[in-house]
CSV table of C-alpha atoms in Angstrom, one decimal:
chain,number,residue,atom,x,y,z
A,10,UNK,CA,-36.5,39.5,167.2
A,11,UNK,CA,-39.1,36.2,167.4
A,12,UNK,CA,-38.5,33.8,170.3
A,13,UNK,CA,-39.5,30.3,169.2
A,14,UNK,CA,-42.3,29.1,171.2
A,15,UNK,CA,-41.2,26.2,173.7
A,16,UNK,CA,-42.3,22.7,172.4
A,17,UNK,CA,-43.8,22.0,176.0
A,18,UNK,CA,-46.2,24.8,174.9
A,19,UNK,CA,-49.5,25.7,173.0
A,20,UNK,CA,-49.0,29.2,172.2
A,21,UNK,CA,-48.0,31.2,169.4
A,22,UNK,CA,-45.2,32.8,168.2
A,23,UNK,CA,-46.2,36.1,169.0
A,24,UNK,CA,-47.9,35.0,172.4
A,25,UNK,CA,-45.0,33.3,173.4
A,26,UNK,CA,-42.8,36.7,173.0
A,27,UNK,CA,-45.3,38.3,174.9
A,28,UNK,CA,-45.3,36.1,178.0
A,29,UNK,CA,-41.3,36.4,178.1
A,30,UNK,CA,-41.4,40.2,177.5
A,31,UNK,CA,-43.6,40.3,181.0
A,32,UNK,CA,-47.2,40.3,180.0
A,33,UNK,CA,-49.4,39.1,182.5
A,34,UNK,CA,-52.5,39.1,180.8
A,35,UNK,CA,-51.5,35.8,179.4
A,36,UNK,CA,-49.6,32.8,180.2
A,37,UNK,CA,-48.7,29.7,177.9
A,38,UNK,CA,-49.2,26.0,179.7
A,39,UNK,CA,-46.3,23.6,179.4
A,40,UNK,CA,-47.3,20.1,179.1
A,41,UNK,CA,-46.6,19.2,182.7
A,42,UNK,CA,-48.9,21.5,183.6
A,43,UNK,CA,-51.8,21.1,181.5
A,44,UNK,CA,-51.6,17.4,183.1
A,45,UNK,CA,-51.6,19.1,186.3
A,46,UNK,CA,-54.8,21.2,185.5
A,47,UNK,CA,-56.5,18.5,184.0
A,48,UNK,CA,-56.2,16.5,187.6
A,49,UNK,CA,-57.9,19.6,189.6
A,50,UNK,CA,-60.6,19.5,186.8
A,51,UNK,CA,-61.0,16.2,187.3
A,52,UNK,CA,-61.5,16.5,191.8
A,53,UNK,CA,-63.6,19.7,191.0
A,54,UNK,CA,-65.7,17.1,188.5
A,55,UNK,CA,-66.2,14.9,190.7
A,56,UNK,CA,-66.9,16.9,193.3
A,57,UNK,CA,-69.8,18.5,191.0
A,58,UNK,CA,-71.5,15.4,190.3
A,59,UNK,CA,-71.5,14.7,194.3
A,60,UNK,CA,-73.2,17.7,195.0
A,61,UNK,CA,-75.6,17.4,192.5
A,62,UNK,CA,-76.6,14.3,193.7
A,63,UNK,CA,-77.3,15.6,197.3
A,64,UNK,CA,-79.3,18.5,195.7
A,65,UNK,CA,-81.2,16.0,193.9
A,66,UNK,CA,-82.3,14.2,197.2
A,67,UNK,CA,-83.2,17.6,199.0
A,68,UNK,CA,-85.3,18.4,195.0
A,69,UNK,CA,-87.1,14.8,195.8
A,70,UNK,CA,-87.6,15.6,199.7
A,71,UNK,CA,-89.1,18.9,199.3
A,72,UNK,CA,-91.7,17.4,197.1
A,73,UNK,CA,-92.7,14.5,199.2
A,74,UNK,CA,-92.7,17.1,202.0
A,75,UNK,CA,-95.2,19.4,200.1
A,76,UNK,CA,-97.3,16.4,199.0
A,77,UNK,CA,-98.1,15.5,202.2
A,78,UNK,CA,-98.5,18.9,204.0
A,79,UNK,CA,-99.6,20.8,201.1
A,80,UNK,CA,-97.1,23.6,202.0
A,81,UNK,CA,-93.8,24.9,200.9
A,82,UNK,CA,-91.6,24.7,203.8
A,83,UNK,CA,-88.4,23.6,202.9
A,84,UNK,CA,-86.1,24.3,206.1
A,85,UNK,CA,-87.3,23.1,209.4
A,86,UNK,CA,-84.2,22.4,210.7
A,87,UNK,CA,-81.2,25.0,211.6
A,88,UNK,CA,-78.4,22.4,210.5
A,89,UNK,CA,-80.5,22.3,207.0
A,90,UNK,CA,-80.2,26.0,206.1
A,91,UNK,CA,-76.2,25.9,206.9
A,92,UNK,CA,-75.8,22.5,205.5
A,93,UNK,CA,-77.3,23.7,202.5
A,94,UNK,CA,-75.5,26.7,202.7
A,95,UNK,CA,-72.4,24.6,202.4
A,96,UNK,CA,-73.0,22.2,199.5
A,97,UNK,CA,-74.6,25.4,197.4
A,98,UNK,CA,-70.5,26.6,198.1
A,99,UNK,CA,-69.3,23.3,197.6
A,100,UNK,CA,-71.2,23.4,193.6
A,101,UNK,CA,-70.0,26.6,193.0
A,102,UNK,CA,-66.5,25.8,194.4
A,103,UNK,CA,-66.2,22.2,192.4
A,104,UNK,CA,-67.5,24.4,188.8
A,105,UNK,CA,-64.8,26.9,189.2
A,106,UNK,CA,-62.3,23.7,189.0
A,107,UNK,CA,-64.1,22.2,186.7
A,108,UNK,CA,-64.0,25.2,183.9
A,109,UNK,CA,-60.3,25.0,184.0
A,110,UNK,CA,-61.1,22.3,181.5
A,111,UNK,CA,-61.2,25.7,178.9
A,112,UNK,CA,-57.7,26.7,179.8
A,113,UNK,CA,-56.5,22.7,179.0
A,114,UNK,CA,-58.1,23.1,176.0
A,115,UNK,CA,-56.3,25.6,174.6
A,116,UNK,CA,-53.3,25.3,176.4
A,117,UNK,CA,-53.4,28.7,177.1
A,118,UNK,CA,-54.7,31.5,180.3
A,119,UNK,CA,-55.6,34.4,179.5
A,120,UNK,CA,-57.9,38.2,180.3
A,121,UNK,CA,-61.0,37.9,178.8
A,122,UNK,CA,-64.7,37.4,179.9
A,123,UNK,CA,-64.4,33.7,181.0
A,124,UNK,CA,-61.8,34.7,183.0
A,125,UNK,CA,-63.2,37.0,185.2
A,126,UNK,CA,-66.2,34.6,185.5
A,127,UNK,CA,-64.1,31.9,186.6
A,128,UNK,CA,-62.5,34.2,189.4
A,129,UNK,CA,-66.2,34.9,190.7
A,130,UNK,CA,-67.2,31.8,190.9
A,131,UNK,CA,-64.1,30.3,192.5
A,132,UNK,CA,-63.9,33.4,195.2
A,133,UNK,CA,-67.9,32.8,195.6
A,134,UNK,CA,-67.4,29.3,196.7
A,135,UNK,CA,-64.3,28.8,198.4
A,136,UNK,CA,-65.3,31.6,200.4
A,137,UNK,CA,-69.0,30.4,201.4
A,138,UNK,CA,-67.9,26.8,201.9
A,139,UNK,CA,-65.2,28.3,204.4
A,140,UNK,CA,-67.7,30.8,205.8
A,141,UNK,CA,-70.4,27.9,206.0
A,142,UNK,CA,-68.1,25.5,207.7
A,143,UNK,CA,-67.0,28.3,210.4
A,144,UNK,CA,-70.8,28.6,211.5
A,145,UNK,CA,-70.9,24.8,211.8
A,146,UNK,CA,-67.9,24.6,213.5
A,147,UNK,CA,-69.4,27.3,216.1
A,148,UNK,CA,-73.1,26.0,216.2
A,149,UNK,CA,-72.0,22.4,217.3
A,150,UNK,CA,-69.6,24.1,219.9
A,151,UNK,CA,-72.0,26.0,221.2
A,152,UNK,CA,-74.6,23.1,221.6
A,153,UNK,CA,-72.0,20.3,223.0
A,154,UNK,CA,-69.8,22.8,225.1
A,155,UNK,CA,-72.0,25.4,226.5
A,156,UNK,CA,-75.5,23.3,226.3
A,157,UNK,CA,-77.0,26.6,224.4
A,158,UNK,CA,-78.5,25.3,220.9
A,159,UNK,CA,-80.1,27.5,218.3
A,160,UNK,CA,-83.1,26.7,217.3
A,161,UNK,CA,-84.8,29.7,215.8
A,162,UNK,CA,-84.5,29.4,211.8
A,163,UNK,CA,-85.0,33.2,211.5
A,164,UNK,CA,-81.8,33.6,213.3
A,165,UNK,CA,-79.9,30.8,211.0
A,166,UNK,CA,-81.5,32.5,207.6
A,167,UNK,CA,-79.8,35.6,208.6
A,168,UNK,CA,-76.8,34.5,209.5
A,169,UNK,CA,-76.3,32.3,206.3
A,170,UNK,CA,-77.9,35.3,204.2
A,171,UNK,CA,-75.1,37.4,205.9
A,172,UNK,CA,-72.8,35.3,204.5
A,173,UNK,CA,-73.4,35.4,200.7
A,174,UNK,CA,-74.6,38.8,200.9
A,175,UNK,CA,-70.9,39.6,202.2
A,176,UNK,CA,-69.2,37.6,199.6
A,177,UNK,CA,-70.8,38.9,197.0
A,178,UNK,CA,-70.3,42.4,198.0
A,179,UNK,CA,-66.9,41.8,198.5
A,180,UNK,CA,-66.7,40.4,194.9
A,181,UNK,CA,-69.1,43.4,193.5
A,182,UNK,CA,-67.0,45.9,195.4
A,183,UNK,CA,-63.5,44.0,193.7
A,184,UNK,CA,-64.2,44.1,190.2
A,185,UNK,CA,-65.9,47.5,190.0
A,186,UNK,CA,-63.9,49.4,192.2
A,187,UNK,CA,-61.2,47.9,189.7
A,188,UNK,CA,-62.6,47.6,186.5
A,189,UNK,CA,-61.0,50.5,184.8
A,190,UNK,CA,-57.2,49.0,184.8
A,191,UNK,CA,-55.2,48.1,182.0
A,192,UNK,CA,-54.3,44.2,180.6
A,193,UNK,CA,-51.2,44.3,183.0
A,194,UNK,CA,-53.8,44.9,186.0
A,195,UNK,CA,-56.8,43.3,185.6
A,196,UNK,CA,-58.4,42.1,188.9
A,197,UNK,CA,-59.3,38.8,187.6
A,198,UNK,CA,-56.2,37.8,185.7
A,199,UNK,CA,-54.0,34.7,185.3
A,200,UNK,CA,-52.5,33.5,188.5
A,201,UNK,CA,-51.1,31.9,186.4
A,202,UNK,CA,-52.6,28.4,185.9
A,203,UNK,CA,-55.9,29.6,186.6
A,204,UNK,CA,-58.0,32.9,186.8
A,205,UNK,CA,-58.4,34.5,190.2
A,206,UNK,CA,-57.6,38.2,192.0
A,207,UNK,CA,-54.4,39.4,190.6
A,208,UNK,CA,-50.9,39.7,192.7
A,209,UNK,CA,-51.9,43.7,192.6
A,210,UNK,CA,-54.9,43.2,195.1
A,211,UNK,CA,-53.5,41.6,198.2
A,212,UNK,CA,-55.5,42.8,200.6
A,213,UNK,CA,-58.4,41.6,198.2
A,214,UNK,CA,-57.2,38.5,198.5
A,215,UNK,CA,-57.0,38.4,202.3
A,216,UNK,CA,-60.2,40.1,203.6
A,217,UNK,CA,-62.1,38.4,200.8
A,218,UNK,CA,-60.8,34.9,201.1
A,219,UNK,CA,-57.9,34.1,202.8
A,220,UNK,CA,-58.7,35.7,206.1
A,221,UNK,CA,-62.0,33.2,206.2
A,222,UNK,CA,-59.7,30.3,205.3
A,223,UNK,CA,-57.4,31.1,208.0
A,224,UNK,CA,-60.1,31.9,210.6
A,225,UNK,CA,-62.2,28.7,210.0
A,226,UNK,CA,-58.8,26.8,210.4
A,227,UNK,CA,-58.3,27.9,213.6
A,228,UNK,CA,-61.5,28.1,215.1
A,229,UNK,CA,-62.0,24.2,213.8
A,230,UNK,CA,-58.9,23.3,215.4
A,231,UNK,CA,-60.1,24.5,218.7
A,232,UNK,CA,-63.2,23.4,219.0
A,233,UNK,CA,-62.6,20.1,217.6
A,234,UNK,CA,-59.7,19.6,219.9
A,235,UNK,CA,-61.4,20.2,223.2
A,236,UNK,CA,-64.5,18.3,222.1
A,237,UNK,CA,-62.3,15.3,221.1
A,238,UNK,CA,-61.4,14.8,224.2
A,239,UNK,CA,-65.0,15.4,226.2
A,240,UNK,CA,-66.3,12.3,224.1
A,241,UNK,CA,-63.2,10.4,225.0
A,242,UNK,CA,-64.3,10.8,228.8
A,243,UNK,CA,-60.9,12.7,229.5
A,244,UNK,CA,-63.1,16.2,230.1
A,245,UNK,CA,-65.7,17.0,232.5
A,246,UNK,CA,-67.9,20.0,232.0
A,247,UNK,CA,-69.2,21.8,234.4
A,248,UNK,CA,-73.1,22.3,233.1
A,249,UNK,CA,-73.5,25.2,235.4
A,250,UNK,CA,-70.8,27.2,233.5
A,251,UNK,CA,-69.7,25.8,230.2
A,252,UNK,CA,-66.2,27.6,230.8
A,253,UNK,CA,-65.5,25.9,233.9
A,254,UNK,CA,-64.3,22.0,233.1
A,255,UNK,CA,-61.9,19.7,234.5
A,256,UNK,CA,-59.2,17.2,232.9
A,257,UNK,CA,-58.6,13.5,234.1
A,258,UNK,CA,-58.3,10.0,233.4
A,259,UNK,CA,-60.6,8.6,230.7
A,260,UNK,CA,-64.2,8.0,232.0
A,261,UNK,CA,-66.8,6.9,229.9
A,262,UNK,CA,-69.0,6.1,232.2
A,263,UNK,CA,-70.8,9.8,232.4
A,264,UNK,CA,-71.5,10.4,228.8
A,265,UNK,CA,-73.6,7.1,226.8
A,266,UNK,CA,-71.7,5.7,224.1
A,267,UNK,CA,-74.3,7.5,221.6
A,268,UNK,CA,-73.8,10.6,222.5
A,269,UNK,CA,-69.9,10.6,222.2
A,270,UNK,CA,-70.5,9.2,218.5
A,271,UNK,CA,-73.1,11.8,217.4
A,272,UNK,CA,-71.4,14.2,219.0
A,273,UNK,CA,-68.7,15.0,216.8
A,274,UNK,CA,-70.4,13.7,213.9
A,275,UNK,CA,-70.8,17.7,212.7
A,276,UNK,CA,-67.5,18.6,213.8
A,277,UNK,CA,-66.4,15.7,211.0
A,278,UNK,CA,-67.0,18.7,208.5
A,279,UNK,CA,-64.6,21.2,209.8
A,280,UNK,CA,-62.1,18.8,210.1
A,281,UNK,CA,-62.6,17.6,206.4
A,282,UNK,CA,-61.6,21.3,205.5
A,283,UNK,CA,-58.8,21.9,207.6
A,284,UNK,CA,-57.3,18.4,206.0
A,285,UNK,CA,-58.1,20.3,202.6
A,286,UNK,CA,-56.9,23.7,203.0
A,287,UNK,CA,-54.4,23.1,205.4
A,288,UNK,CA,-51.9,22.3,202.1
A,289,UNK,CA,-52.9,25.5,200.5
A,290,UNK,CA,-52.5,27.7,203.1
A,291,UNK,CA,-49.2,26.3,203.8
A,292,UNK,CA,-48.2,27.3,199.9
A,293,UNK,CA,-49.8,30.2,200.4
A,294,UNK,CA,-47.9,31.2,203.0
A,295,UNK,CA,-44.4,30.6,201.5
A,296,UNK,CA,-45.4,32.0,198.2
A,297,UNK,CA,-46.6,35.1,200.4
A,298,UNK,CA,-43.0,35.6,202.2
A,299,UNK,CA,-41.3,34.5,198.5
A,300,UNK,CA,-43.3,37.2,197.1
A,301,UNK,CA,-42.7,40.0,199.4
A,302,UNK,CA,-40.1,43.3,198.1
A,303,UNK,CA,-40.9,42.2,194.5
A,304,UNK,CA,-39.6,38.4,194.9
A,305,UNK,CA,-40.6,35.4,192.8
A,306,UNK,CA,-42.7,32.3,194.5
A,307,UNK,CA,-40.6,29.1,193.7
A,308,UNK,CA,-43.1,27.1,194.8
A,309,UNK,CA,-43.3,24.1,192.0
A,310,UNK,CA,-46.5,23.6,189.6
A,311,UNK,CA,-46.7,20.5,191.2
A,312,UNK,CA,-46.9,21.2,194.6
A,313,UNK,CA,-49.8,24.4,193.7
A,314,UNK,CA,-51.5,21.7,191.7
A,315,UNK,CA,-52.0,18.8,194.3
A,316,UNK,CA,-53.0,21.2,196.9
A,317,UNK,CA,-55.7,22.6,194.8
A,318,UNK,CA,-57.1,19.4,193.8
A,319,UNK,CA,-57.5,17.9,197.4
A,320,UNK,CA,-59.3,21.3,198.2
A,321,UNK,CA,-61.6,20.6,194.8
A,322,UNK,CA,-62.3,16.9,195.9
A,323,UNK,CA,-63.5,18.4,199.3
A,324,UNK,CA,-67.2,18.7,197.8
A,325,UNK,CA,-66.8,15.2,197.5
A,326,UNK,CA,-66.2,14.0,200.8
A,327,UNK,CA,-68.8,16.5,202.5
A,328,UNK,CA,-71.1,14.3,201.0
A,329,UNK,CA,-69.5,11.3,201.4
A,330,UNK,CA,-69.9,12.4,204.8
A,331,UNK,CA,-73.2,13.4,204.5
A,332,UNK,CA,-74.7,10.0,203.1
A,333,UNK,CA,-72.5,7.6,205.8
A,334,UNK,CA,-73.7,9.7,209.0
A,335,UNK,CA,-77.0,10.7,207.3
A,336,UNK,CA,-79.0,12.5,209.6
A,337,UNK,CA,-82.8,11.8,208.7
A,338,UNK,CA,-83.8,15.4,208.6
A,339,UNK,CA,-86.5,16.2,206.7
A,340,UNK,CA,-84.0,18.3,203.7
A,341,UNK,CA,-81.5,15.2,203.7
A,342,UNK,CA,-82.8,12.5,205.2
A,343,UNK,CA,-84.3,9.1,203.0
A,344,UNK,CA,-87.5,10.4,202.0
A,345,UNK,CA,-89.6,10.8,205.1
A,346,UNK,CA,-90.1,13.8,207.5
A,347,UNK,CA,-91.6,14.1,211.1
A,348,UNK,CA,-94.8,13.6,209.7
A,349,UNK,CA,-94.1,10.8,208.2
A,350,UNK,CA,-91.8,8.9,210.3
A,351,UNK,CA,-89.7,9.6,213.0
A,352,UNK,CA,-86.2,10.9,212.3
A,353,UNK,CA,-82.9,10.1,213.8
A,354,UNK,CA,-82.0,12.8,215.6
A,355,UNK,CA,-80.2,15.8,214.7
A,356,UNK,CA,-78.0,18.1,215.8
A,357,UNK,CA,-79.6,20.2,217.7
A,358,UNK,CA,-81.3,17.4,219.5
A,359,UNK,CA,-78.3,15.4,220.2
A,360,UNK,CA,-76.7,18.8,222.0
A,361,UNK,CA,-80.1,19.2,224.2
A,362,UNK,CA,-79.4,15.2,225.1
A,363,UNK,CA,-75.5,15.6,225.9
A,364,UNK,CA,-76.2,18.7,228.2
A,365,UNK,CA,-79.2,16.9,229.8
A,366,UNK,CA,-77.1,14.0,230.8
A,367,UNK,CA,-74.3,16.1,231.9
A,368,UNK,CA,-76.5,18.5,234.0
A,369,UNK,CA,-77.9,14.8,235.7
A,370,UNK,CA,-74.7,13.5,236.2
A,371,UNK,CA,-73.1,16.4,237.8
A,372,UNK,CA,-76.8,16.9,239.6
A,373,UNK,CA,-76.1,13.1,241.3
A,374,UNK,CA,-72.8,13.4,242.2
A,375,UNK,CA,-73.8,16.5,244.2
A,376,UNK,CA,-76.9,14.4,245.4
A,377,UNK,CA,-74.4,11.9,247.1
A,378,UNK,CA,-72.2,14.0,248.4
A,379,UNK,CA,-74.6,16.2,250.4
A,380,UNK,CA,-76.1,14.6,253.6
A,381,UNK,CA,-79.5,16.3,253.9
A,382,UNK,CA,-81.2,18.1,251.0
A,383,UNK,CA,-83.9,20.6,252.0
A,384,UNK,CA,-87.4,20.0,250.5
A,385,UNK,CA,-87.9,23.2,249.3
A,386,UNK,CA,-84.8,22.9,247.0
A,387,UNK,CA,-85.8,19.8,245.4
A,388,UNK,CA,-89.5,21.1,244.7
A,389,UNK,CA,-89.8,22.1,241.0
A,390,UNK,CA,-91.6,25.5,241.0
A,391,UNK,CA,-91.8,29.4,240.0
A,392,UNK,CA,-89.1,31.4,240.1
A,393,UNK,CA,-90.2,33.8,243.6
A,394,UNK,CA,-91.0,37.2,242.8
């Protein structure tokens, strides 16, 4: 017996039958949601020409750099290799929206070699931009809270080098470990708009993506939060111990205006990703409990779709971001470096400047509370042996 295809559908006959007789290794796009698809392509497009363009002024920056110093030495700055780090995930993020221009196309997902490409590349992205935001998220709590920057760029090449060395052994480890399954168990299969990990490989999913989703989520939220509040004057912290602070009425007064702007300029980029994955996560979540004991997800096409093209336009606004706060680093700044002219400052500077003027104002307000001061404590000198 032949089931006639749908007329909100592409495929054949014969593929038809197969998607209703439960084969996974394809499914057939209604119109609604080729439309649907076509709108993530169309974030993850623009996203891709945004990030391009910021690559293109770090491609122009390196060569007036090595024109002038006659040396290649493209990172000088710890935010550049992370930043970097991020819009590198961002490209590859943006592409693997921006392929699903194929699936349109034919109106049709299905097994193949372009599928399991597109599921690298989107699970190589979303999970370094995620990654890459985390580490920003800690760096700029670590320099604005605790006063304790990191400067060393051997320490930041690691860490970011850790990153997409984990990544892609996670993905490595994915596909070969299960390579040898049959149509109905592919590890990059239809899911089912797009290709990613299949509904088989749960804990794929979560230790190779999701976990890093979740985590950056959380560890955004609560280091923006606090922060928030230190540059609105309602937190005090205390410069001897970054863990010791005190909440009161809003005071201004101890912090310059500057500092409380720049200082959550980095922290902007966290909160850009929690806006865009907070949606997905949320779908996740329910299609997670739907799913459970062999259920279905009855999560629309519509809702699946929005929430993946607000995460695909996030490439956008990081550099939307980027080119409105600008820092004038030598990798993304407009054309000059410290030898050149002097930059505004960066992040690691602007932490060194917050702590400094915390550690004087809490250093005064001792000063004139205390009635005598011996002279031997106000000398600056060795430590004694």
């Amino acid at each position: 017996m032949e089931f006639p295809p749908s007329p909100a559908q592409s495929c054949t006959n014969e593929e038809y039958q197969r998607v209703l007789n439960g084969d996974r290794s394809l499914h057939c796009l209604t119109r609604g949601q080729s439309i649907g698809l076509s709108v993530v392509v169309e974030s993850g497009l623009v996203s891709l020409i945004a990030v391009l363009f910021v690559f293109g002024i770090i491609i122009r920056n390196v060569f007036r750099r090595v024109r002038r110093q006659r040396k290649w030495q493209v990172f000088v700055d710890p935010i550049d290799i992370i930043m970097s780090s991020l819009f590198l995930g961002d490209a590859f993020q943006a592409l693997g929206a921006v392929v699903n221009i194929k699936w349109v196309a034919q109106g049709k997902v299905e097994v193949g070699g372009f599928c399991t490409a597109q599921g690298i590349i989107q699970q190589l992205g979303e999970t370094t931009v995620a990654m890459s935001t985390l580490l920003i998220a800690i760096y700029t709590f670590r320099g604005l809270w605790l006063g304790k920057t990191v400067e060393s760029l051997r320490v930041t090449k690691f860490v970011t080098l850790g990153i997409w060395l984990f990544v892609s052994l996670m993905i490595l480890l994915g596909n070969v470990l299960n390579r040898n399954k049959d149509s109905q168990h592919r590890y990059e299969t239809p899911t089912p708009y797009w290709c990613w990990i299949g509904k088989d490989y749960l804990q794929w999913k979560i230790w190779g993506e999701y976990f890093w989703f979740w985590l950056t989520l959380a560890v955004s939220l609560c280091t923006y939060i606090p922060l928030f509040f230190w540059s609105r004057g309602n937190i005090s912290i205390n410069p001897k111990s970054g863990w010791k602070f005190t909440f009161h009425r809003t005071n201004k007064t101890n912090i310059p205006a500057e500092f409380r702007e720049q200082s959550l300029i980095m922290l902007a980029y966290p909160v850009v990703y929690c806006i865009a994955i907070l949606p997905l996560s949320v779908a996740r979540w329910i299609g997670f409990f739907q799913e459970r004991n062999g259920g279905v997800s009855t999560i629309p096409s519509s809702a699946t779709f929005a929430c993946v093209a607000i995460l695909s336009i996030s490439g956008a606004c990081n550099v939307l971001l980027l080119l409105t706060t600008r820092p004038d680093t030598v990798l993304f700044g407009r054309g000059t470096d410290r030898d050149g002219m002097a930059p505004a400052p960066g992040l690691p500077d602007v932490q060194q400047d917050v702590h400094h003027q915390q550690h004087e104002v809490h250093h005064m307000a001792e000063r004139s509370t205390s009635k005598t001061v011996d002279s031997d404590t106000e000398s600056v000198g060795r430590l004694p042996a």
